[in-house]
XYZ file of C-alpha atoms in Angstrom:
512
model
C 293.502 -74.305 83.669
C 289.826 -74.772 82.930
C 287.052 -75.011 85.781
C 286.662 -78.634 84.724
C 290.939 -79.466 85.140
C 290.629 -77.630 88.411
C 287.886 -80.065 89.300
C 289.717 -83.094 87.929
C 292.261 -81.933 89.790
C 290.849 -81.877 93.477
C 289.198 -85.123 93.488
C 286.455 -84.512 90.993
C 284.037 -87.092 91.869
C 284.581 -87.028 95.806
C 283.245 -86.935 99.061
C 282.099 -83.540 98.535
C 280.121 -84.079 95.393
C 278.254 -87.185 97.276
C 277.494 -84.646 100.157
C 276.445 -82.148 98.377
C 273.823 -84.457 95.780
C 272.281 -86.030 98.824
C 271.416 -83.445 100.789
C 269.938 -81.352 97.761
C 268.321 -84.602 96.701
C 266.815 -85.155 100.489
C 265.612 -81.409 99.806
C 264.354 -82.153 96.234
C 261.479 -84.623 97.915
C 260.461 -82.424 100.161
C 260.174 -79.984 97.590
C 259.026 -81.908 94.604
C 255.612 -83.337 96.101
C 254.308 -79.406 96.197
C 254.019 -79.622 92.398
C 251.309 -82.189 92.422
C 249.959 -81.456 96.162
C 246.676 -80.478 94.864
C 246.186 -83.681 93.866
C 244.762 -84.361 97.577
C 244.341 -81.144 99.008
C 242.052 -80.134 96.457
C 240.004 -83.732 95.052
C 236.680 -83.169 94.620
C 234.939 -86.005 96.744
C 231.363 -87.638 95.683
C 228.980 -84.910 96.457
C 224.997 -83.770 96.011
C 222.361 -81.817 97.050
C 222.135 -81.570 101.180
C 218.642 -82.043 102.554
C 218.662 -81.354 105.930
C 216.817 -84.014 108.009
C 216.600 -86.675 105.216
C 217.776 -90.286 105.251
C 219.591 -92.145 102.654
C 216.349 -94.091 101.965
C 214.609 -91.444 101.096
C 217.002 -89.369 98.832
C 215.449 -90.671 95.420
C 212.309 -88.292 96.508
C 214.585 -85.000 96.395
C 217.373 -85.440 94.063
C 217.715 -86.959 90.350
C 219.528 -90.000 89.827
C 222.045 -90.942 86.971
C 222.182 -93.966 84.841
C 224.099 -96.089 87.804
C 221.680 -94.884 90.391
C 223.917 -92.265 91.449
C 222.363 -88.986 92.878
C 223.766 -86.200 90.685
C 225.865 -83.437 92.076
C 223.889 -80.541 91.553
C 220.700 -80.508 90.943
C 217.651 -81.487 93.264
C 213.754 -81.531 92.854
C 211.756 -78.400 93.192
C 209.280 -80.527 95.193
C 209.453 -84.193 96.979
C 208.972 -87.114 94.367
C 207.703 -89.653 96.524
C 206.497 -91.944 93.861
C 210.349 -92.678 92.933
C 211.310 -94.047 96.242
C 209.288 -97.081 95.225
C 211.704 -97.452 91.879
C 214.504 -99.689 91.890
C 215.483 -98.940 88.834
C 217.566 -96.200 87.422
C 216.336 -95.742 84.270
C 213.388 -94.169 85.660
C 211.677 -91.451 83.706
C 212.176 -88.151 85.091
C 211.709 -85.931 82.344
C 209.765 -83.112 82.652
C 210.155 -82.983 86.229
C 211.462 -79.685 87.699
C 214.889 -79.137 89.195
C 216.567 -76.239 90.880
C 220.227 -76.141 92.147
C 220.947 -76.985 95.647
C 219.103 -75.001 98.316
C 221.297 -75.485 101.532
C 225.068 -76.962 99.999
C 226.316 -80.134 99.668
C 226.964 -83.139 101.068
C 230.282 -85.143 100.725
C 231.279 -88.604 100.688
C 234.040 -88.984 103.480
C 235.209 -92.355 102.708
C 238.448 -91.645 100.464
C 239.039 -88.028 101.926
C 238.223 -86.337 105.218
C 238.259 -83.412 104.103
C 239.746 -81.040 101.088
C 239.561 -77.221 100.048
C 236.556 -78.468 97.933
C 234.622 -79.939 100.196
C 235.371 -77.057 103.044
C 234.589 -74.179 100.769
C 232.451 -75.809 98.599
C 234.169 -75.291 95.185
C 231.549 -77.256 93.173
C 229.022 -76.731 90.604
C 229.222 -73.409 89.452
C 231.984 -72.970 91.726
C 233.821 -75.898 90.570
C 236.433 -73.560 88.281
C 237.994 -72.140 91.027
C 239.434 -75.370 91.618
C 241.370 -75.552 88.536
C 242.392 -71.735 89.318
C 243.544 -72.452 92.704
C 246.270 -74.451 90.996
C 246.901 -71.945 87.738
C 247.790 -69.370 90.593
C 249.972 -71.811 92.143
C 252.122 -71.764 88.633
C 251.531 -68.496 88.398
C 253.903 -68.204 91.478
C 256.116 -70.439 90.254
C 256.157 -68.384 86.781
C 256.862 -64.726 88.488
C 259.701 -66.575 90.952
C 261.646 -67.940 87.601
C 261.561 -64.347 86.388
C 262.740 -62.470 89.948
C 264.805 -65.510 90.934
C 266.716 -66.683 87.732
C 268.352 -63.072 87.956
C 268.580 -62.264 91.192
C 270.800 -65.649 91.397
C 273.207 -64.149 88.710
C 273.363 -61.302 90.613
C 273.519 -62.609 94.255
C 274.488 -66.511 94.042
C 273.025 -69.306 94.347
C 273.643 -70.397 97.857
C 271.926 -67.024 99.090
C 268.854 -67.292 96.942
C 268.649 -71.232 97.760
C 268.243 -70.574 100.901
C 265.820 -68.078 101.312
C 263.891 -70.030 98.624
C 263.709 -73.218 101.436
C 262.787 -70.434 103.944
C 259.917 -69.399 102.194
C 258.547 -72.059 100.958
C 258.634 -73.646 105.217
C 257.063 -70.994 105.589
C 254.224 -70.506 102.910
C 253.860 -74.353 103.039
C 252.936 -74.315 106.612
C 250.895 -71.281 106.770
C 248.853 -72.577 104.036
C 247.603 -75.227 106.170
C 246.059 -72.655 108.709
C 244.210 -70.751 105.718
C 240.933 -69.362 106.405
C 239.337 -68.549 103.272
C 240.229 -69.698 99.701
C 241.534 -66.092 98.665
C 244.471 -66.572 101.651
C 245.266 -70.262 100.502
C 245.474 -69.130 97.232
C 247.839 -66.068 98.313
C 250.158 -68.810 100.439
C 250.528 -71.266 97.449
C 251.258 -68.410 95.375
C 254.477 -67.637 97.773
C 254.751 -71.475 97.456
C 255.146 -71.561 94.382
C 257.421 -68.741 94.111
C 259.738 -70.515 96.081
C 259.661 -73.526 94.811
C 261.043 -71.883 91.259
C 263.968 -70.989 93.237
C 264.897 -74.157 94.614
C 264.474 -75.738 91.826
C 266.504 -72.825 89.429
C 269.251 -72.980 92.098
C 269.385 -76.538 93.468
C 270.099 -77.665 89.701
C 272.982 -75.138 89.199
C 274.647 -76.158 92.660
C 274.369 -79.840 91.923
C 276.064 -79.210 88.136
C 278.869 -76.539 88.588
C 280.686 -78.791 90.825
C 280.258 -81.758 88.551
C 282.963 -83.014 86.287
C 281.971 -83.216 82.749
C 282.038 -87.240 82.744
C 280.104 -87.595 85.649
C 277.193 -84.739 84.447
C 275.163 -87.140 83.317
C 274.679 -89.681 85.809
C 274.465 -86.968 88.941
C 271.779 -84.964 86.474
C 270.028 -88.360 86.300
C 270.108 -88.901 90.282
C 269.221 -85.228 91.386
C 265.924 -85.624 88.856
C 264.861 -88.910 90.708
C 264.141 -86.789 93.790
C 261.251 -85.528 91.354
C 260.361 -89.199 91.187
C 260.470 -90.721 94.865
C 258.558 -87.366 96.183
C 255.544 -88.376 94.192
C 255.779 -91.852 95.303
C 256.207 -90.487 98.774
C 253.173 -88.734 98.034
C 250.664 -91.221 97.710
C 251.980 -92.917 100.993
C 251.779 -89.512 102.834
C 248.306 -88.953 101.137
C 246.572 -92.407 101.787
C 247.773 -92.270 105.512
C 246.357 -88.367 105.930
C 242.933 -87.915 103.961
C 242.645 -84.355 105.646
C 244.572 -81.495 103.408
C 245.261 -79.404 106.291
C 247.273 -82.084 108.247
C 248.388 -83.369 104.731
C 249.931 -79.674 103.765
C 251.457 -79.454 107.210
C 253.079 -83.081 107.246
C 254.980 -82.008 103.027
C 256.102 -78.246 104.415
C 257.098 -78.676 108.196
C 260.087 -80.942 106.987
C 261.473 -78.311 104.738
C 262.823 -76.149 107.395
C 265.297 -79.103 108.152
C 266.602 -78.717 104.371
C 266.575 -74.756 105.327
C 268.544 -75.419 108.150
C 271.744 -77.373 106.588
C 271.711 -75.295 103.701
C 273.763 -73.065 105.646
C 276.465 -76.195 104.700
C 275.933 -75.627 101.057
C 279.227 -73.456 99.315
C 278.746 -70.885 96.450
C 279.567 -71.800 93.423
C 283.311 -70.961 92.857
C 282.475 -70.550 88.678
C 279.643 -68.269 89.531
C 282.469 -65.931 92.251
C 285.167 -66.467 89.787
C 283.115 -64.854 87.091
C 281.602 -61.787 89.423
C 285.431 -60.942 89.686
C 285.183 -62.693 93.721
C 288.271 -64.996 92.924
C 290.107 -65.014 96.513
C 286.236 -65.941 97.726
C 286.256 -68.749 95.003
C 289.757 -69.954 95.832
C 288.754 -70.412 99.805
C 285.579 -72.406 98.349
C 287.825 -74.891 96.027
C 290.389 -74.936 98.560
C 287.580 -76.250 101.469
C 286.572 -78.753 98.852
C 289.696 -79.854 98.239
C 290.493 -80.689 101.780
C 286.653 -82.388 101.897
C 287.870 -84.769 98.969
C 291.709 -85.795 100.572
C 293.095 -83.291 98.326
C 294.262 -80.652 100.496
C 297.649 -80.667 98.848
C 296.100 -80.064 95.505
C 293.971 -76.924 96.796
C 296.532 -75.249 98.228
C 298.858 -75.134 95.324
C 295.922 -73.233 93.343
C 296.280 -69.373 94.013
C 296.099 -68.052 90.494
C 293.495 -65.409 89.621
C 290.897 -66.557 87.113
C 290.458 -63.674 83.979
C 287.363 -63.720 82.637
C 286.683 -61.932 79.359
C 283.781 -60.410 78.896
C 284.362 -59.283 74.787
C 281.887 -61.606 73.155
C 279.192 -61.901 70.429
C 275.427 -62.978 71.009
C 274.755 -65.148 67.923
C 274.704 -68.411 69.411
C 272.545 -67.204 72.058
C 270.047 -65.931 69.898
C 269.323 -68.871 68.328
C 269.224 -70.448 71.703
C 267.125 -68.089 73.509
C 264.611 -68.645 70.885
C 264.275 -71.955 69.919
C 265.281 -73.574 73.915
C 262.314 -71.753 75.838
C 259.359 -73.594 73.623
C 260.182 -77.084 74.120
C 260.641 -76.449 78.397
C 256.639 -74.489 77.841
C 255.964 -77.872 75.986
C 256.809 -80.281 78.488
C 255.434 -78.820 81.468
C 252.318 -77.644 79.630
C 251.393 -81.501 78.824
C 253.030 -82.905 82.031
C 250.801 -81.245 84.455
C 247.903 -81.504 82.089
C 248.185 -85.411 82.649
C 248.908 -85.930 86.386
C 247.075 -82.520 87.601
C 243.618 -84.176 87.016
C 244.200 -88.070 88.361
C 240.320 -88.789 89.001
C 239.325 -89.002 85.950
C 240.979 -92.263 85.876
C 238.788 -94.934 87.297
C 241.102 -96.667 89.253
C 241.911 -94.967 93.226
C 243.585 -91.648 93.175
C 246.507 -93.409 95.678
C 246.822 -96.129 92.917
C 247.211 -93.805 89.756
C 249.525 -91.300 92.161
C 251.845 -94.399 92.240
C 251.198 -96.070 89.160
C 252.212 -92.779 87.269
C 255.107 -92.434 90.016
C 256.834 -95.953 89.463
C 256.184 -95.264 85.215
C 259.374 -92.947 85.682
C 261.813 -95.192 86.728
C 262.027 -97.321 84.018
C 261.587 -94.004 81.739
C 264.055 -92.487 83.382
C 266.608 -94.769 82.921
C 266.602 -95.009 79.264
C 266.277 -91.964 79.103
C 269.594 -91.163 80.507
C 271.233 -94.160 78.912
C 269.982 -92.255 75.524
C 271.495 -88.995 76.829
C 274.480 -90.686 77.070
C 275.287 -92.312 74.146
C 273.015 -90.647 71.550
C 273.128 -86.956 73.110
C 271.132 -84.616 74.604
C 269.245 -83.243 71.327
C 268.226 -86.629 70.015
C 266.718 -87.821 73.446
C 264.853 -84.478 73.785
C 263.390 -84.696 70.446
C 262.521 -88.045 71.093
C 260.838 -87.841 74.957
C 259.128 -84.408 73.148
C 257.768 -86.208 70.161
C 256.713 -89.475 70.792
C 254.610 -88.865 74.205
C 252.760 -86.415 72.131
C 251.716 -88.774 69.388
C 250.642 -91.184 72.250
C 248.586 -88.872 73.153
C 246.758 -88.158 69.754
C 246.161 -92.129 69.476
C 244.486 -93.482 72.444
C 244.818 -91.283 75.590
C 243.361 -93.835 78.076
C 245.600 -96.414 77.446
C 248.814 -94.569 76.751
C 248.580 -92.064 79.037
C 250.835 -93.430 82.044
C 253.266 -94.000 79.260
C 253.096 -91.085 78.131
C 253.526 -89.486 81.691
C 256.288 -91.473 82.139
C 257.952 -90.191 79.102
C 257.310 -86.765 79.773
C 259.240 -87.220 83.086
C 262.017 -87.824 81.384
C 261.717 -84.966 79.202
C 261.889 -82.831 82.297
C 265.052 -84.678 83.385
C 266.074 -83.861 80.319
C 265.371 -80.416 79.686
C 266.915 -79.551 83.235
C 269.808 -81.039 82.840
C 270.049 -79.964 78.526
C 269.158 -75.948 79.888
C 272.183 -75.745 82.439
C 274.372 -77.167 79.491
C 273.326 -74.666 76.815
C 273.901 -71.479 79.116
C 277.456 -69.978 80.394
C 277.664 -69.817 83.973
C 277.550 -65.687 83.839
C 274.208 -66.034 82.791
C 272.917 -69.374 83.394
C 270.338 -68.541 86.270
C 268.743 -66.266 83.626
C 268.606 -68.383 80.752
C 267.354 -71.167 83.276
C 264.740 -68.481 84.688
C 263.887 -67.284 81.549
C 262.716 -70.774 80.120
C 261.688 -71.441 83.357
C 259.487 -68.360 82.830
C 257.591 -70.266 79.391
C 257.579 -73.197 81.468
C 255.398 -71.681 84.062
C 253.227 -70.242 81.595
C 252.748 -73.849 79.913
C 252.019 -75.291 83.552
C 249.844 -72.313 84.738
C 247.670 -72.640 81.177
C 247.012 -76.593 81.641
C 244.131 -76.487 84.308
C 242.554 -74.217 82.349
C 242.672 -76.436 79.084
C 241.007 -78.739 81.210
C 237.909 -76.532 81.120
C 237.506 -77.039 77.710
C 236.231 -80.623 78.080
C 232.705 -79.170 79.073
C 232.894 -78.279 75.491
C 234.612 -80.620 73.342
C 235.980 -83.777 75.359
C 238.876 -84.657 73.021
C 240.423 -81.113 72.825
C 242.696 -81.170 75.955
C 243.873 -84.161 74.631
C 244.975 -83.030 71.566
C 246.090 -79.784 72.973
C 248.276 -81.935 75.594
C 249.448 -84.183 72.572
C 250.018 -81.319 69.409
C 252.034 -79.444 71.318
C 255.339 -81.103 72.026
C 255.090 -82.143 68.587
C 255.697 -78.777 67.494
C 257.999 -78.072 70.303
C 259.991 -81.288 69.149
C 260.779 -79.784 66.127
C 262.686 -76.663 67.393
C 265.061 -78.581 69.346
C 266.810 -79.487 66.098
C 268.440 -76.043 66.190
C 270.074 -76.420 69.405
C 273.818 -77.458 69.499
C 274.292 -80.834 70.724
C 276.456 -80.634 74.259
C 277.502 -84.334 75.125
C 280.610 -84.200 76.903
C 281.005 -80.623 76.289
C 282.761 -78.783 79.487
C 279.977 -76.335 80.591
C 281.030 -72.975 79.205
C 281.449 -69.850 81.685
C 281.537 -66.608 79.208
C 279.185 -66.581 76.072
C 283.084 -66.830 74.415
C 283.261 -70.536 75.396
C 279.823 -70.880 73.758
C 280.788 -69.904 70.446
C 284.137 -71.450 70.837
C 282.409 -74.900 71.427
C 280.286 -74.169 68.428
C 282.734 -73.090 66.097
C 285.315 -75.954 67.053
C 282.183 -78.641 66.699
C 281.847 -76.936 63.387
C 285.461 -77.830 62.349
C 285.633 -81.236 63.999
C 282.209 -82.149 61.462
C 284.006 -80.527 58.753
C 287.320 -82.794 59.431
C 285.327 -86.092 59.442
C 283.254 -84.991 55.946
C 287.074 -84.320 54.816
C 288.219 -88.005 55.512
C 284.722 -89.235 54.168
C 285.581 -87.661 51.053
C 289.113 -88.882 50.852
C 288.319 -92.066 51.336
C 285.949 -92.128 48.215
């Protein structure tokens, strides 16, 4: 009997699989927001030159003006031009007079935020990078957790790993909020981000393995939403607490709930069955059983499950090369969109949400495409065409685009736990998870670039999934598929979609 009769045959879709979704999706909100945090904790408020002892009125005398009769940000007179404070208008000349950069710091507009890592330790100006690298060493986290993680959970499990992951990331979360300097904050969302790689590596696989094959798609859809309704939870959380540190404490201090009734959470009875624990995985499906109304069911299943081990690595070759580049792809251009929300002119709460709700409706057809045209066509499709959106005009397309890319993540999650067997799937999901991070962790830092050339992240963010796009026509297409356990399956799969193509070009032919 295959993993997916066994499942059929103890309810399937039951209580346990509605238990089990809800509370991982309850944890995925918690969880989710972290990825976009920096959003608020680390917006750069309106900001220029401090003079100590000087008045609003009398600012035009100290520090250069812009176009809309803006004082700039970092630049201030050498000595007091009191002849401007009798100009109203901005177009002023003030050529030739001479600047310096500020003397004694900045001051900050308060209105919108209290108070964020930029305007504590001043990460302006020429300091203004470290912003931008605050977040890169967030991914960077997130990259070095998909490497340790994705095969520490083939090894280990998933339930252990899961729950340390919440642990830590309570942990780091919350101590992150009580950071005294930028180099510990940066150390803390670091751990954070390590973490989060394993909730999300783990989380995914728990959610899937006890999933019948009919049902894959839909619960793969849900699970992803969490994604969706943290960021909208976001810009709530964020308008109602303008200060990061209460902000950081009020997204991590709720995790150690999830951390607390993971304890609920079973192993996976395919990963046990195939580390040769099958008396372990028979207890699990048995408890299930009896969780569903099927207690009768579970205890008539006491054979041992053989798993052979004998198998070739061609399929996987071609998947270990050609999946990877399209998961870089999508979180390289995702997080180059939503990690820099103020350069939109609207309020940073309104795009938050605006590019938050954009995913629902993306979403949705998404999934309705995964369902009826396949997974390869939709992620060729939520790949391609945000990218070419992006090369047209940016501004305009670009919560489209967002929204798109969303659904390329649901996608790609969902697509990756498909493509791997179950003895290996943590690594092949920490492995792309691995390009992924690099992609994510290399998008601030394209930002940089528009202090040189403005349109070049924008290309950069739209010319890559284009190319990524066209890899995924390599992959095998795994639409109703059972997920395979041993490589074997994999080839197996392969080999009999191979013959079921050849059968219908057969009858083609015969009919001509």
């Amino acid at each position: 009997m295959g993993f997916s009769d066994l499942l059929d045959s103890i309810g399937g879709l039951g209580r346990f699989q509605f238990i089990n979704i809800t509370l991982l999706f309850f944890a995925g909100v918690l969880v989710g927001s972290h990825q976009v945090l920096q959003n608020f904790t680390a917006a750069v408020p309106e900001h220029h030159c401090k003079i100590p002892n000087m008045t609003i009125t009398l600012l035009k005398a100290f520090i250069p003006h812009d176009q809309n009769n803006k004082p700039v940000s970092c630049l201030q007179f050498k000595e007091p031009q009191w002849h401007l404070i009798f100009s109203n208008s901005s177009l002023t000349n003030t050529t030739g007079l001479e600047t310096e950069t500020c003397r004694h710091g900045w001051t900050y507009k308060r209105q919108e935020f209290t108070e964020t890592i930029v305007s504590e330790w001043d990460l302006v100006c020429d300091m203004k990078h470290l912003r931008h690298t605050s977040q890169t060493i967030y991914m960077i986290g997130v990259l070095v957790g998909a490497i340790i993680l994705g095969s520490l959970s083939d090894k280990f499990g998933r339930r252990t790993l899961l729950i340390w992951s919440y642990l830590q990331l309570a942990v780091a979360g919350t101590s992150t909020a009580f950071s005294p300097s930028y180099s510990v904050y940066c150390f803390l969302r670091f751990l954070a981000g390590f973490a989060v790689s394993g909730v999300l590596l783990n989380s995914l696989s728990l959610n899937l393995e006890w999933i019948p094959i009919r049902s894959r798609t839909i619960f793969g859809a849900v699970f992803t939403a969490c994604f969706t309704l943290s960021q909208i939870v976001l810009a709530g959380t964020a308008f109602a607490i303008q200060d990061w540190r209460k902000l950081q404490i009020a997204q991590s201090v709720p995790i150690f709930v999830a951390f607390i009734y993971s304890w609920w959470f079973p192993e996976s009875a395919r990963w046990l069955a195939l580390n040769k624990k099958p008396d372990q995985a028979i207890q699990i499906i048995k408890k299930v059983s009896r969780i569903n109304g099927r207690a009768k069911e579970g205890e008539a299943i006491t054979a041992e499950v053989n798993i052979l081990l004998d198998f070739t690595m061609k399929q996987y070759i071609r998947i270990f090369v050609c999946h990877p580049l399209p998961r870089c792809a999508t979180s390289f251009s995702y997080f180059g969109l939503i990690m820099d929300l103020q350069k939109f002119t609207l309020s940073v709460y309104l795009v938050q949400l605006i590019f938050a709700l954009i995913e629902i409706p993306c979403k949705t057809v998404s999934s309705l495409m995964m369902m009826f045209l396949g997974r390869r066509f939709t992620q060729k499709s939520v790949l391609m065409v945000p990218g070419c959106l992006l090369q047209t005009v940016r501004t305009t397309l670009a919560v489209i685009a967002k929204g798109l890319f969303a659904s390329c993540f649901k996608c790609v999650y969902m697509y990756t736990s498909e493509l791997y067997p179950t003895i290996i799937r943590q690594t092949g999901i920490g492995f792309a998870s691995t390009l992924a991070s690099v992609g994510s962790m290399t998008a601030p830092l394209v930002m940089m670039l528009e202090d040189y050339f403005s349109s070049l992240p924008g290309l950069t963010y739209g010319l890559f999934p284009i190319i990524a796009g066209c890899f995924v026509f390599f992959l095998p297409e795994t639409l109703n598929v059972p997920l395979p356990d041993t490589i074997d399956d994999v080839e197996a799969q392969q080999y009999s979609i191979y013959i079921e193509s050849r059968k219908h070009d057969q009858q083609d032919f015969d009919r001509l």
